[in-house]
Short mmCIF file of C-alpha atoms in Angstrom, two decimals:
data_model
loop_
_atom_site.label_atom_id
_atom_site.label_comp_id
_atom_site.label_asym_id
_atom_site.label_seq_id
_atom_site.Cartn_x
_atom_site.Cartn_y
_atom_site.Cartn_z
CA MET A 1 7.12 9.47 14.07
CA THR A 2 6.20 8.53 17.63
CA ALA A 3 6.89 5.27 19.41
CA GLY A 4 4.52 2.57 18.23
CA ALA A 5 3.45 4.56 15.16
CA GLU A 6 3.42 2.88 11.77
CA ASP A 7 4.50 4.49 8.53
CA LEU A 8 1.57 4.11 6.13
CA VAL A 9 0.98 4.63 2.44
CA LEU A 10 -2.38 5.64 0.95
CA VAL A 11 -2.91 4.53 -2.66
CA ASN A 12 -5.37 6.04 -5.12
CA ALA A 13 -5.81 3.76 -8.12
CA GLY A 14 -8.34 5.41 -10.38
CA GLY A 15 -10.46 6.70 -7.50
CA ARG A 16 -10.27 3.46 -5.49
CA LEU A 17 -8.39 4.07 -2.25
CA ALA A 18 -6.43 1.54 -0.22
CA ALA A 19 -4.00 1.89 2.69
CA TYR A 20 -1.01 -0.28 3.55
CA VAL A 21 1.90 -0.40 5.95
CA ASN A 22 4.70 1.35 4.05
CA ALA A 23 6.84 -1.75 3.49
CA CYS A 24 7.26 -3.91 0.40
CA ALA A 25 6.50 -7.58 1.11
CA HIS A 26 9.78 -8.50 -0.59
CA LEU A 27 12.44 -6.86 1.62
CA GLY A 28 10.40 -4.41 3.70
CA LEU A 29 11.74 -1.34 1.90
CA PRO A 30 9.48 1.75 1.81
CA LEU A 31 6.96 2.31 -0.96
CA ASP A 32 7.13 6.12 -0.83
CA ASP A 33 8.23 6.39 -4.48
CA ALA A 34 6.22 3.44 -5.78
CA GLU A 35 4.66 3.81 -9.20
CA VAL A 36 0.87 3.66 -9.28
CA ASP A 37 -0.70 2.74 -12.61
CA ALA A 38 -4.35 3.70 -12.19
CA ASP A 39 -5.37 2.12 -15.52
CA ALA A 40 -3.82 -1.26 -14.64
CA GLY A 41 -4.68 -0.91 -10.94
CA THR A 42 -1.13 -1.70 -9.85
CA LEU A 43 1.47 -0.43 -7.40
CA THR A 44 5.12 -1.18 -8.27
CA CYS A 45 7.90 -1.11 -5.69
CA PRO A 46 10.64 1.35 -6.71
CA TRP A 47 13.42 -0.88 -5.31
CA HIS A 48 13.05 -4.25 -7.01
CA GLY A 49 9.97 -3.88 -9.20
CA PHE A 50 7.63 -6.11 -7.24
CA CYS A 51 4.14 -5.42 -8.56
CA TYR A 52 1.00 -5.43 -6.40
CA ASP A 53 -2.71 -5.15 -7.04
CA ALA A 54 -3.20 -1.60 -5.75
CA THR A 55 -6.62 -2.31 -4.24
CA THR A 56 -5.96 -5.68 -2.57
CA GLY A 57 -2.21 -5.55 -1.90
CA GLU A 58 -1.72 -9.00 -3.44
CA CYS A 59 1.65 -9.38 -5.15
CA THR A 60 1.41 -10.29 -8.82
CA SER A 61 5.18 -10.83 -9.08
CA MET A 62 5.39 -13.42 -6.31
CA PRO A 63 2.09 -15.16 -5.54
CA GLY A 64 1.52 -15.54 -1.82
CA ALA A 65 3.24 -12.28 -0.89
CA GLN A 66 0.96 -9.43 0.11
CA LEU A 67 1.16 -5.92 1.47
CA ARG A 68 -0.20 -5.51 4.99
CA SER A 69 -3.45 -3.61 4.60
CA VAL A 70 -4.77 -1.03 7.03
CA PRO A 71 -8.51 -0.54 7.56
CA LEU A 72 -9.69 2.54 5.68
CA ARG A 73 -12.96 4.43 5.88
CA ILE A 74 -13.91 7.34 3.63
CA VAL A 75 -16.20 9.99 5.12
CA GLY A 76 -16.87 12.82 2.72
CA ALA A 77 -13.46 14.15 1.66
CA ASP A 78 -11.64 12.56 4.62
CA ALA A 79 -9.82 9.23 4.74
CA TRP A 80 -9.71 7.63 8.19
CA LEU A 81 -7.03 5.01 8.78
CA ARG A 82 -6.84 2.59 11.68
CA PRO A 83 -3.27 1.28 12.10
CA GLY A 84 -3.00 -2.03 13.88
CA GLY A 85 -6.42 -3.22 12.70
#
């Protein structure tokens, strides 16, 4: 990782893609091993079980908390991410 780079996570929930900064809104721990439930459309933090809507990043466990989304554009088979907005 280079200076100023952000660690990101790309989520595929049943064919719907979303990208977030790789940090749980609860304690900022990484979401590398998060569980994605494509049928329910959720992403669950492996550390403390905080559950998020996988496509919006909104926390269903603690209303008001939200993952920091990253703009995402799909072009053919490529996903283009724009860290920092």
